[in-house]
XYZ file of C-alpha atoms in Angstrom:
759
model
C -19.703 35.378 -20.669
C -19.435 31.232 -22.400
C -20.270 28.297 -20.136
C -18.535 26.278 -18.769
C -18.797 22.829 -16.787
C -15.977 21.970 -13.806
C -14.618 18.135 -14.248
C -12.212 16.744 -12.125
C -10.520 13.210 -11.891
C -11.903 11.775 -8.827
C -8.854 12.198 -5.479
C -7.426 15.186 -7.142
C -7.844 18.698 -5.900
C -7.163 19.889 -9.630
C -10.159 21.076 -11.437
C -10.779 21.490 -15.445
C -13.679 23.352 -17.090
C -14.568 22.648 -19.956
C -16.981 24.769 -22.246
C -20.757 23.109 -22.714
C -21.923 22.821 -26.681
C -25.478 22.861 -27.613
C -27.497 20.102 -29.183
C -30.867 20.749 -29.499
C -31.017 22.831 -27.279
C -29.302 21.214 -24.217
C -26.665 21.947 -22.681
C -23.853 19.023 -23.424
C -19.891 18.439 -23.037
C -18.567 17.090 -26.072
C -16.493 13.641 -25.809
C -13.801 14.637 -28.113
C -13.063 17.775 -25.688
C -13.067 15.861 -22.920
C -10.196 12.867 -23.894
C -8.456 16.334 -24.686
C -8.599 17.193 -21.225
C -8.625 13.798 -19.303
C -6.278 11.251 -22.213
C -7.413 7.672 -21.629
C -9.950 8.401 -19.796
C -13.508 5.499 -20.858
C -16.468 7.257 -18.282
C -17.653 10.363 -17.067
C -19.310 10.024 -13.635
C -21.666 11.805 -11.704
C -20.500 11.651 -8.701
C -21.546 7.492 -7.898
C -23.583 6.938 -11.252
C -22.518 6.363 -14.804
C -23.220 8.948 -17.409
C -24.837 7.895 -19.894
C -22.671 8.828 -23.776
C -25.006 10.004 -26.777
C -24.107 9.253 -29.725
C -25.702 10.647 -33.767
C -25.290 9.192 -36.703
C -22.399 11.262 -37.781
C -20.168 8.798 -35.176
C -20.526 12.012 -32.678
C -20.285 11.572 -29.070
C -21.173 13.686 -25.988
C -22.874 13.596 -22.319
C -25.862 15.716 -21.257
C -25.243 18.887 -19.095
C -28.291 20.483 -17.259
C -28.515 23.673 -16.739
C -26.963 24.670 -12.801
C -27.278 21.063 -11.921
C -23.724 20.622 -11.039
C -23.681 23.877 -9.917
C -20.462 23.373 -7.500
C -18.377 26.244 -6.717
C -14.294 25.133 -5.421
C -15.111 24.831 -2.238
C -17.201 22.371 -2.648
C -15.026 20.773 -4.420
C -12.319 20.582 -2.482
C -14.972 18.770 0.865
C -16.050 16.273 -1.522
C -11.978 15.356 -2.596
C -11.373 15.302 0.728
C -14.452 12.890 1.644
C -13.389 11.121 -0.750
C -10.530 10.732 1.082
C -11.184 9.461 3.697
C -13.796 6.631 1.796
C -11.196 6.213 0.280
C -8.765 5.035 3.474
C -11.304 3.689 5.302
C -11.350 1.166 1.550
C -6.988 0.747 1.760
C -8.066 -0.445 5.251
C -10.832 -3.033 4.519
C -9.338 -4.426 1.630
C -5.601 -4.115 3.497
C -7.293 -7.008 5.850
C -9.579 -8.991 3.314
C -6.153 -9.608 0.951
C -4.060 -10.238 3.858
C -5.786 -12.353 5.807
C -6.248 -14.800 2.002
C -2.661 -14.293 1.247
C -1.967 -15.179 4.302
C -4.029 -18.534 3.891
C -3.031 -21.972 4.012
C -3.960 -24.705 1.445
C -3.375 -28.597 1.185
C -1.371 -28.873 -1.642
C -3.817 -31.559 -2.665
C -6.722 -29.731 -3.206
C -4.317 -26.640 -4.576
C -4.356 -28.109 -8.535
C -3.993 -24.336 -10.050
C -3.234 -20.651 -8.656
C -5.724 -19.693 -6.449
C -5.094 -15.598 -7.580
C -6.881 -13.796 -10.355
C -8.611 -10.599 -12.280
C -10.510 -10.407 -15.398
C -9.923 -7.850 -17.542
C -12.356 -7.342 -21.114
C -10.793 -8.587 -23.957
C -11.088 -5.095 -25.931
C -9.693 -1.922 -25.208
C -12.323 0.309 -27.386
C -14.153 3.249 -25.983
C -16.585 2.528 -22.536
C -20.307 2.430 -23.131
C -22.567 1.141 -20.108
C -24.993 0.510 -22.863
C -23.064 -3.029 -24.115
C -21.789 -3.423 -20.443
C -23.978 -6.918 -20.596
C -21.672 -7.944 -24.110
C -18.422 -7.234 -22.441
C -16.254 -10.303 -23.373
C -13.145 -10.983 -20.111
C -10.062 -12.998 -20.521
C -8.877 -14.740 -16.393
C -5.389 -13.721 -16.297
C -3.808 -15.256 -13.066
C -1.477 -13.978 -10.825
C 2.592 -15.013 -10.645
C 2.173 -15.251 -6.095
C 6.229 -14.249 -6.561
C 7.843 -13.112 -2.655
C 10.241 -13.069 -0.059
C 9.880 -16.672 -0.552
C 11.124 -17.123 -4.708
C 14.172 -14.589 -3.416
C 17.218 -16.358 -3.578
C 20.403 -15.035 -2.959
C 22.332 -12.852 -6.799
C 19.076 -12.356 -8.081
C 18.057 -9.211 -9.680
C 14.783 -9.666 -10.667
C 12.011 -8.341 -8.758
C 9.691 -10.500 -6.291
C 6.742 -8.714 -6.717
C 3.247 -9.514 -7.322
C 2.338 -9.676 -10.604
C 0.398 -11.391 -14.533
C 1.092 -14.215 -15.507
C 2.914 -13.878 -19.049
C 0.019 -15.202 -20.081
C -2.845 -14.904 -23.139
C -5.383 -15.564 -20.127
C -8.351 -17.395 -20.702
C -12.090 -15.835 -21.683
C -14.482 -15.906 -19.457
C -18.153 -18.573 -21.205
C -20.510 -16.764 -18.584
C -19.339 -13.890 -16.906
C -22.830 -12.782 -15.829
C -23.237 -16.378 -13.372
C -19.407 -16.226 -13.533
C -19.495 -12.985 -11.051
C -21.988 -13.868 -8.960
C -20.321 -16.573 -7.528
C -16.495 -14.810 -7.509
C -17.402 -10.695 -7.785
C -16.582 -10.517 -4.220
C -12.666 -12.322 -4.697
C -12.503 -10.083 -7.959
C -13.413 -7.345 -5.879
C -10.247 -8.122 -3.379
C -8.047 -8.796 -6.333
C -8.969 -5.793 -8.576
C -8.255 -3.461 -5.482
C -5.091 -5.109 -4.751
C -3.488 -4.038 -8.385
C -5.438 -1.466 -8.818
C -3.851 0.054 -5.462
C -1.265 -1.793 -4.528
C -0.220 -2.839 -0.978
C 2.075 -4.612 1.227
C 1.968 -7.969 3.476
C 2.506 -12.267 4.166
C 6.215 -11.542 2.523
C 3.515 -10.170 -0.767
C 4.814 -6.336 -1.768
C 2.256 -5.165 -4.688
C 2.751 -1.883 -6.476
C 0.309 0.482 -7.097
C -0.691 0.414 -10.538
C -0.042 4.541 -10.512
C 3.250 4.135 -8.968
C 4.065 1.501 -12.795
C 5.486 2.693 -16.374
C 2.785 2.943 -18.883
C 4.787 1.138 -21.394
C 3.394 -0.256 -25.092
C 4.481 -3.640 -24.262
C 5.138 -6.217 -21.272
C 7.803 -9.126 -22.893
C 8.899 -10.270 -20.193
C 8.973 -11.041 -16.287
C 11.741 -8.735 -15.502
C 9.974 -5.739 -17.010
C 6.412 -6.465 -16.471
C 7.114 -6.445 -12.629
C 7.926 -2.455 -12.764
C 5.877 -1.578 -15.642
C 2.620 -2.097 -16.804
C 0.429 -1.059 -20.231
C -1.643 1.623 -20.518
C -5.068 -0.776 -22.036
C -4.220 -3.801 -18.061
C -5.029 -0.105 -16.057
C -8.055 1.084 -18.559
C -9.254 -2.822 -18.705
C -8.900 -2.365 -13.989
C -10.946 0.363 -13.775
C -13.405 -1.780 -17.007
C -13.957 -4.575 -14.726
C -14.172 -2.356 -10.749
C -16.951 -0.674 -13.312
C -18.621 -4.152 -14.251
C -18.669 -4.739 -11.219
C -20.517 -1.667 -9.322
C -22.826 -1.885 -11.709
C -23.955 -6.025 -12.234
C -24.532 -5.566 -8.650
C -25.962 -2.133 -8.467
C -23.633 -0.653 -5.630
C -23.330 2.230 -7.076
C -25.719 5.215 -5.769
C -27.058 7.798 -7.170
C -25.701 11.497 -5.976
C -24.362 14.875 -7.129
C -20.926 16.095 -8.360
C -19.487 15.496 -11.590
C -16.056 13.017 -12.018
C -14.290 11.128 -14.265
C -12.020 8.695 -15.325
C -11.578 4.776 -14.608
C -11.979 4.976 -10.694
C -15.427 4.157 -10.132
C -16.069 3.804 -5.999
C -18.623 2.241 -3.695
C -19.859 3.728 -0.613
C -18.155 1.871 2.699
C -20.873 0.761 4.003
C -22.012 -0.895 0.689
C -18.987 -2.668 0.111
C -18.508 -3.531 3.410
C -21.533 -5.634 2.889
C -20.969 -6.981 -0.515
C -17.415 -8.222 1.069
C -18.285 -9.463 4.467
C -17.542 -12.807 3.960
C -15.600 -13.179 0.957
C -12.097 -15.346 2.212
C -9.615 -17.711 -0.315
C -11.690 -19.747 -2.680
C -11.296 -23.627 -0.824
C -11.003 -26.295 -3.694
C -13.865 -27.036 -5.452
C -14.012 -23.309 -6.201
C -11.013 -23.087 -8.070
C -11.790 -26.756 -9.773
C -15.457 -24.972 -10.596
C -13.496 -22.208 -13.012
C -12.556 -24.703 -15.456
C -16.456 -24.863 -16.343
C -16.578 -21.038 -17.041
C -13.310 -20.861 -19.047
C -12.293 -21.651 -22.330
C -8.737 -23.551 -22.377
C -6.951 -25.942 -25.211
C -6.865 -29.475 -22.990
C -2.815 -29.127 -22.943
C -3.112 -26.206 -21.580
C -4.619 -27.480 -17.609
C -5.667 -23.756 -16.507
C -2.227 -23.147 -14.932
C -2.027 -19.896 -16.833
C 2.301 -20.534 -17.468
C 2.164 -21.676 -13.447
C 5.497 -22.890 -11.845
C 3.589 -24.776 -8.079
C 5.822 -24.773 -5.448
C 5.422 -25.029 -1.412
C 8.103 -22.474 0.617
C 10.393 -23.111 4.055
C 6.869 -22.970 6.484
C 5.271 -25.506 3.757
C 2.854 -22.553 1.821
C 1.636 -23.543 -1.549
C 2.142 -20.761 -3.525
C 1.504 -20.461 -8.454
C 5.070 -18.271 -9.735
C 5.916 -17.755 -13.003
C 8.592 -19.411 -14.600
C 11.397 -16.582 -14.062
C 10.578 -16.835 -10.409
C 11.003 -20.132 -10.817
C 13.990 -20.815 -12.124
C 15.138 -17.967 -9.341
C 15.368 -20.662 -6.827
C 17.453 -24.358 -8.166
C 19.889 -24.965 -10.667
C 18.918 -25.224 -13.784
C 21.711 -28.409 -15.043
C 20.586 -30.885 -12.288
C 16.898 -30.266 -12.901
C 17.900 -31.123 -16.163
C 19.571 -34.502 -16.067
C 16.071 -35.177 -14.018
C 13.983 -34.098 -17.484
C 16.646 -36.287 -19.324
C 16.865 -39.795 -16.321
C 12.328 -39.371 -15.367
C 12.877 -38.780 -20.019
C 14.940 -42.490 -20.281
C 12.264 -44.003 -18.174
C 9.211 -43.545 -19.853
C 7.909 -41.598 -17.056
C 6.056 -38.200 -17.177
C 7.229 -34.610 -15.116
C 5.404 -31.572 -15.009
C 6.750 -28.714 -13.736
C 4.040 -26.730 -13.874
C 2.485 -28.801 -11.351
C 5.416 -30.261 -9.154
C 4.989 -33.484 -10.485
C 6.602 -36.909 -12.049
C 4.830 -40.507 -12.657
C 7.404 -42.838 -13.949
C 8.136 -47.145 -13.396
C 11.882 -47.883 -12.332
C 12.514 -51.699 -13.842
C 15.663 -52.072 -12.183
C 17.535 -50.792 -8.744
C 20.131 -49.522 -10.731
C 17.357 -46.790 -12.720
C 16.731 -46.534 -9.040
C 19.464 -44.564 -7.868
C 19.364 -42.543 -10.619
C 16.758 -41.362 -9.960
C 16.665 -40.693 -6.676
C 20.422 -39.070 -7.199
C 18.182 -36.415 -9.944
C 15.729 -35.918 -7.607
C 17.454 -35.029 -4.699
C 20.218 -32.825 -6.689
C 17.562 -30.852 -8.696
C 16.138 -27.609 -6.566
C 12.835 -27.768 -7.717
C 10.613 -29.174 -5.928
C 8.790 -32.563 -7.134
C 5.755 -32.461 -4.295
C 4.003 -35.527 -6.494
C 5.190 -38.594 -7.238
C 3.517 -41.935 -8.968
C 6.561 -43.927 -9.035
C 6.336 -47.982 -9.027
C 8.568 -50.550 -8.367
C 8.275 -52.643 -11.767
C 11.384 -55.353 -10.554
C 11.904 -58.395 -7.993
C 12.464 -55.371 -5.536
C 13.176 -55.973 -2.133
C 14.078 -55.039 1.682
C 17.094 -53.402 0.849
C 15.106 -51.131 -2.626
C 12.575 -49.994 -0.203
C 15.086 -48.899 2.616
C 17.032 -46.848 -0.256
C 13.228 -45.516 -1.494
C 12.618 -43.653 1.892
C 16.202 -42.734 2.158
C 15.611 -40.909 -1.033
C 11.663 -39.231 0.149
C 13.574 -38.170 3.542
C 15.410 -35.712 1.834
C 12.558 -34.738 -1.460
C 9.465 -31.966 -0.840
C 7.040 -35.091 -2.019
C 4.625 -35.408 -0.399
C 1.699 -36.727 -2.312
C 2.476 -40.520 -3.328
C 1.628 -43.345 -4.663
C 4.735 -46.681 -4.700
C 3.353 -49.155 -6.774
C 4.638 -52.137 -5.097
C 2.733 -54.861 -6.087
C 6.191 -56.896 -7.604
C 7.480 -56.530 -4.347
C 8.992 -59.880 -3.362
C 10.942 -61.156 0.026
C 14.660 -62.700 -1.181
C 15.344 -66.054 0.639
C 17.834 -63.982 2.595
C 15.271 -62.057 4.033
C 13.061 -64.096 4.881
C 14.795 -65.845 7.395
C 15.177 -62.689 9.732
C 11.815 -61.121 10.555
C 9.155 -60.370 8.120
C 8.069 -57.436 10.207
C 11.076 -55.925 8.659
C 9.362 -54.515 5.228
C 6.510 -53.650 7.261
C 8.680 -51.896 9.076
C 9.594 -49.667 5.991
C 6.486 -48.705 4.474
C 5.254 -47.080 8.878
C 8.189 -44.905 8.632
C 6.992 -43.635 5.287
C 3.544 -43.307 6.042
C 4.832 -41.484 9.177
C 7.412 -38.627 6.713
C 6.186 -35.506 8.734
C 6.495 -34.325 4.483
C 3.623 -36.416 3.959
C -0.077 -35.406 3.277
C -1.339 -38.645 0.766
C -0.727 -41.879 -0.049
C -1.462 -44.516 -2.125
C 0.036 -47.823 -1.822
C -0.630 -50.508 -4.057
C 0.830 -53.649 -1.945
C 1.591 -57.723 -3.657
C 1.093 -60.588 -1.180
C 4.139 -60.537 0.556
C 2.197 -57.409 2.145
C -0.960 -59.366 2.458
C -0.677 -58.133 6.939
C -3.184 -55.410 7.048
C -2.778 -54.885 10.982
C 1.305 -54.447 10.307
C 0.869 -51.179 8.567
C -0.442 -48.729 11.256
C 1.339 -46.031 12.138
C 2.739 -46.453 15.515
C 2.149 -42.453 15.928
C -0.837 -40.509 15.642
C 0.641 -36.767 15.143
C 1.597 -35.792 11.443
C -0.948 -38.621 10.102
C -1.256 -38.211 6.224
C -4.503 -39.095 4.565
C -3.160 -43.245 3.923
C -5.071 -46.033 0.764
C -3.922 -48.929 0.174
C -4.575 -51.485 -2.857
C -3.684 -54.865 -3.014
C -3.333 -57.604 -6.273
C -1.490 -60.385 -4.880
C -1.125 -62.948 -6.926
C -1.332 -67.176 -6.739
C -2.340 -66.862 -3.561
C -2.590 -69.607 -1.380
C -5.640 -70.380 0.117
C -4.285 -70.360 4.011
C -3.249 -66.588 3.613
C -6.585 -66.102 2.812
C -8.458 -66.777 5.129
C -5.967 -64.850 6.856
C -6.297 -61.612 4.841
C -10.271 -61.582 4.462
C -10.213 -62.168 8.268
C -8.370 -58.509 9.417
C -9.597 -56.886 6.055
C -13.278 -56.908 8.121
C -11.403 -54.355 11.008
C -8.785 -52.277 8.679
C -9.837 -48.785 8.232
C -7.613 -47.926 5.080
C -7.361 -50.204 2.081
C -9.430 -48.618 -0.439
C -8.967 -51.521 -4.035
C -8.475 -54.972 -3.897
C -7.678 -57.093 -7.031
C -8.044 -59.949 -7.145
C -8.434 -61.600 -10.951
C -6.967 -64.267 -11.144
C -6.812 -66.261 -8.116
C -9.409 -69.099 -7.875
C -10.988 -67.991 -4.349
C -14.151 -70.317 -5.580
C -17.383 -69.379 -3.691
C -15.391 -70.162 -0.075
C -13.247 -67.264 -0.659
C -16.053 -65.715 -2.150
C -18.175 -66.325 1.297
C -14.700 -65.304 3.502
C -14.659 -62.043 1.259
C -18.935 -60.383 1.845
C -18.039 -61.535 5.150
C -15.632 -59.366 5.702
C -17.332 -56.733 3.741
C -20.708 -56.613 6.588
C -18.684 -54.523 8.655
C -16.262 -53.251 6.435
C -15.982 -50.209 5.610
C -13.412 -48.794 3.652
C -13.293 -51.324 0.301
C -14.514 -48.904 -2.561
C -13.303 -51.146 -5.584
C -13.372 -55.105 -6.003
C -11.707 -57.633 -8.415
C -12.591 -60.826 -8.638
C -11.945 -61.458 -12.412
C -11.181 -65.203 -13.232
C -11.823 -66.571 -9.347
C -14.028 -69.732 -10.484
C -17.044 -67.858 -8.410
C -20.167 -69.791 -8.439
C -23.582 -69.240 -7.879
C -22.598 -70.001 -4.208
C -20.336 -67.008 -3.638
C -22.878 -64.932 -6.414
C -25.004 -65.206 -3.687
C -23.316 -64.359 -0.697
C -22.222 -61.702 -2.503
C -25.860 -60.388 -3.273
C -26.630 -61.163 0.637
C -23.361 -58.009 1.663
C -24.766 -56.204 -1.631
C -27.797 -55.740 0.121
C -26.115 -53.598 3.708
C -22.955 -52.740 2.065
C -22.932 -48.851 1.693
C -18.565 -47.768 0.110
C -18.549 -50.125 -3.090
C -18.805 -48.018 -5.613
C -16.985 -51.090 -7.995
C -17.441 -54.701 -8.711
C -15.982 -57.139 -11.477
C -17.117 -60.760 -11.453
C -15.665 -60.692 -15.175
C -15.628 -64.786 -16.398
C -17.345 -66.916 -13.226
C -19.776 -68.881 -13.808
C -22.668 -67.267 -11.151
C -25.286 -67.995 -13.913
C -29.378 -67.077 -13.203
C -29.511 -67.761 -10.019
C -26.138 -65.491 -9.782
C -27.958 -62.990 -11.667
C -31.078 -63.109 -9.784
C -29.250 -63.122 -6.306
C -27.318 -59.953 -7.749
C -31.132 -58.366 -9.414
C -32.628 -58.234 -5.454
C -29.233 -57.096 -4.728
C -29.435 -53.685 -6.842
C -32.985 -52.832 -5.511
C -31.802 -52.285 -2.257
C -28.195 -51.052 -2.976
C -27.787 -46.571 -3.351
C -23.506 -46.934 -3.784
C -22.937 -49.505 -6.348
C -21.851 -47.315 -8.950
C -19.814 -49.918 -11.859
C -20.757 -54.097 -12.036
C -18.970 -56.328 -14.791
C -21.011 -59.249 -15.071
C -19.054 -60.079 -18.702
C -18.547 -63.965 -19.313
C -20.983 -65.324 -17.217
C -23.130 -67.930 -18.406
C -26.295 -65.501 -17.130
C -29.422 -66.098 -20.137
C -32.339 -64.126 -20.374
C -34.177 -64.622 -17.379
C -31.126 -63.710 -15.788
C -31.007 -60.851 -17.805
C -34.618 -59.990 -17.442
C -34.519 -60.415 -13.506
C -31.252 -57.578 -14.347
C -32.900 -55.292 -16.258
C -36.789 -55.284 -14.085
C -33.927 -54.212 -10.968
C -32.419 -51.706 -13.056
C -36.224 -49.408 -13.075
C -36.293 -49.234 -10.299
C -32.336 -48.695 -8.936
C -30.991 -45.229 -9.070
C -26.594 -45.753 -8.994
C -25.198 -47.618 -11.015
C -23.843 -45.855 -14.330
C -21.904 -48.835 -15.537
C -23.137 -52.061 -16.420
C -20.970 -54.934 -18.643
C -22.888 -57.986 -19.525
C -20.578 -59.248 -22.439
C -20.594 -62.724 -23.920
C -23.595 -64.027 -21.877
C -26.821 -64.371 -23.694
C -29.423 -62.467 -22.868
C -30.358 -62.567 -26.439
C -32.976 -60.604 -28.260
C -35.269 -60.754 -25.566
C -33.343 -59.499 -23.131
C -32.559 -56.843 -25.842
C -36.392 -55.984 -25.909
C -37.262 -56.545 -21.950
C -33.915 -53.601 -22.254
C -36.969 -50.667 -23.649
C -38.441 -51.019 -20.898
C -35.646 -50.174 -18.708
C -33.901 -47.549 -20.439
C -37.012 -45.774 -21.034
C -37.198 -45.628 -17.377
C -33.577 -45.383 -14.905
C -32.175 -41.681 -15.281
C -28.830 -42.859 -15.018
C -26.887 -46.068 -16.536
C -24.636 -44.414 -18.916
C -22.620 -47.454 -20.386
C -23.935 -50.061 -21.434
C -21.857 -53.619 -23.032
C -23.855 -55.562 -24.876
C -20.921 -57.523 -27.235
C -21.423 -60.995 -28.165
C -25.276 -61.641 -26.940
C -26.732 -62.707 -29.981
C -29.528 -59.680 -30.078
C -29.797 -60.298 -33.514
C -31.644 -57.347 -35.525
C -35.242 -57.768 -33.382
C -32.990 -56.773 -30.415
C -30.907 -53.366 -32.777
C -35.270 -53.555 -33.691
C -36.135 -52.111 -29.555
C -33.182 -50.524 -28.169
C -33.012 -47.777 -31.602
C -36.607 -47.480 -29.535
C -35.428 -46.855 -26.640
C -32.341 -44.863 -27.247
C -35.018 -42.404 -28.785
C -35.900 -41.025 -25.341
C -33.634 -41.808 -23.743
C -31.119 -39.547 -22.388
C -28.528 -40.804 -20.065
C -26.843 -43.439 -21.923
C -23.788 -41.951 -23.495
C -22.290 -45.496 -24.892
C -23.234 -49.120 -26.393
C -21.831 -51.538 -27.300
C -23.629 -53.872 -30.010
C -20.214 -56.183 -31.395
C -20.673 -59.825 -32.324
C -25.001 -59.721 -31.948
C -25.522 -60.852 -35.321
C -27.660 -57.237 -37.278
C -27.598 -56.678 -39.988
C -29.553 -53.987 -42.426
C -32.397 -53.636 -40.889
C -31.324 -53.349 -37.259
C -28.862 -50.769 -39.199
C -32.000 -49.100 -40.735
C -33.721 -48.377 -36.800
C -30.596 -47.586 -35.400
C -29.528 -44.781 -37.979
C -33.186 -43.215 -37.442
C -32.732 -43.578 -33.600
C -29.250 -41.916 -34.130
C -30.756 -38.719 -35.680
C -32.585 -37.336 -33.040
C -30.451 -38.619 -30.356
C -28.374 -36.115 -29.307
C -26.525 -37.868 -25.258
C -25.158 -41.042 -27.504
C -21.449 -39.727 -27.407
C -19.994 -43.491 -28.667
C -21.431 -46.318 -30.884
C -19.789 -49.800 -31.244
C -21.577 -51.620 -33.971
C -17.674 -53.845 -34.831
C -18.513 -57.328 -36.511
C -21.557 -56.833 -37.809
C -23.201 -57.234 -41.336
C -24.810 -53.807 -41.874
C -23.805 -53.981 -45.755
C -23.738 -51.139 -48.080
C -27.055 -49.672 -47.264
C -26.753 -49.999 -42.905
C -23.679 -47.862 -43.804
C -26.084 -45.657 -46.775
C -28.396 -44.747 -43.992
C -26.584 -44.291 -41.050
C -24.612 -41.940 -43.170
C -28.007 -39.534 -43.726
C -28.371 -40.281 -39.564
C -24.390 -38.581 -39.375
C -25.811 -35.566 -41.145
C -27.947 -34.103 -38.302
C -26.633 -35.788 -35.333
C -24.481 -33.211 -32.964
C -23.435 -36.002 -30.255
C -21.790 -38.750 -31.341
C -18.123 -38.551 -31.460
C -17.029 -42.553 -31.862
C -18.231 -45.083 -34.507
C -16.842 -48.043 -34.869
C -17.963 -49.975 -38.003
C -15.358 -52.709 -38.256
C -15.752 -55.627 -40.376
C -19.927 -55.361 -41.174
C -19.402 -56.024 -44.614
C -19.347 -52.515 -46.310
C -18.519 -52.165 -49.566
C -16.879 -48.737 -51.346
C -20.301 -47.477 -52.045
C -20.785 -46.870 -47.708
C -17.375 -46.132 -47.597
C -17.671 -42.968 -49.428
C -21.368 -42.353 -48.411
C -19.996 -41.962 -44.675
C -17.191 -40.191 -46.164
C -19.463 -37.726 -48.130
C -21.235 -37.146 -44.520
C -17.921 -36.858 -42.764
C -17.812 -33.417 -44.538
C -21.666 -31.947 -43.443
C -21.504 -33.196 -39.563
C -20.517 -31.000 -37.695
C -19.195 -33.088 -34.298
C -15.315 -31.768 -35.894
C -13.523 -34.870 -33.673
C -15.869 -37.589 -35.037
C -13.275 -40.109 -35.195
C -15.202 -43.439 -37.647
C -13.565 -46.573 -38.532
C -13.801 -48.345 -40.326
C -11.529 -50.883 -42.406
C -10.547 -48.893 -44.442
C -7.322 -50.617 -46.024
C -9.540 -53.410 -47.375
C -11.761 -51.187 -49.300
C -8.566 -49.143 -50.361
C -7.738 -51.900 -52.139
C -10.800 -53.279 -53.544
C -11.593 -52.154 -57.508
């Protein structure tokens, strides 16, 4: 009598017997025989445990079978099938409830920057082998969220959830990725495999779809599927369950791609799974390989439904809801204005230069049924109250919910000034109160200095609002009123006062306001005739202020005493990240105090001391600072007379520093000795990406030294060497270095045109 082993597909009552073979006295079933009975099968399971596949030197594969260990009768198989059927039913109920919660979850548009539904599939469809699981490469595929919300009258396109028409993104760190997103992925894979119908969405089960060799169009991809996708879904489910240790060992033999965890294990694994939050979606990019131009959208487009839910759909379902001719008109209007229309994100960035251009844009955006949800618009003309009213009307007819409005060129006309000045404020307040608005940022001119007049009257449906003011030629009386209102304002985040000459008096008024203000994060005081008295007042404020992150004091005259005061503030301040002190007559005394403060400061990442006179003594002090500071990433020392001695000190610091990424040494009288020292540091430094040595005198010897360093350096991406007395010999050496440098994106900036004219 011929010995056989019984097999079945999970969930199927049909039992097939396959003849046993013998390898070295061990009962086996050859993989070729299994494939003949069950075409396309990827693995065999002993109930819940995948049976290892063996292979000899002739590439003949088999699985071992212990005699009588699987001695199930047909009745026992039937009992097992019924038990499996109940487990599948329980599993479906759990999957259905969890998936429905995810599909009905609502997201804020501004947090929903990439698609939220996705699965992973193996990159290749080669035979599955448990021994190679950890070496498997996976690709992430986004899912089109079409449904009733994309169904247009007369449309023949099916509206079932389906995989996006995109090649997918390679998962770089699969172990970490599955650890982080495993429960969510299991839900999505089960939804795709078993099918679902909920929350206005339909997902046909893979078993009900037509199996084809290839899917080229969205119309057919909804009702058909490739065998590679079917096998890939099974493979990914097995990978998840194996990697999480959910499969329990018991008796019985099954074949397939249909891994199943026990209900208790699955319930425990999926108990807390919910839709991914905005931060979790944004973190996807750290696990995926993608071109910058692709932007992690998977050929999907963002839209909002009538009830305000955000969905990502494919091009075919996106087009079903709008007229192509009107959409093309919007594309043309934005392009002619030099703007950008990103249809995937539903965003427009445009600068309008006349009332006529504005009217044309408003008409186009309202006729095109395509959703524009994110609008960044600049009025680059002397617009008036009438222009604001026209914009308000256009917004009411649009779907915009994220608005960035630049009104810095606004000028109240003579006629409008004769009437109530509150009218223009009322228009902006109505825009802020618009029910569709979720987030709004407005750049204001000096005609909107009364911040208290921009407070919305209604408390419901208020968006996240922030303001930025860029007044020009502001009068002293106007500024005093403004500074006083700043004390209690809770919406202004950026104040740009560049070139207004507010002087020490203005700086004192600002300092008082910032002691109580809790929202301003960026303050630009470029070229404002602020001296040491103003710097002292601002420094006192920085000791207690906990919101300001960027302070620009370039082009003032704070001197050494002002720098000393700011140094004391930096020792205690824990929020400032960017400080610009360029062109402030700071000498070595002030520089030494600033660098001493940076030894203990833990927040400043960018420091600009360009066009001062810190000299080589200041550069020597930098050696100690950069050895202890762990946050400074960008340092601008342009035009500070540090010379070769200063360059030597900096090179020593660069050998151990691991945070500095950008260093500007333009116009610092650095010769070949300094270049040789810096080259030595570049050989081993692994963090510096940009080095600017323009306007020095490193010559051919310095260029030769740098070329040797570039052959081993793997971090530098930009090296500026304009105006350095480099001849053809040095240029040739640098060019040769680029051929062996492993950083293919290195931007080497030389006077190539001048060099080509030298004999």
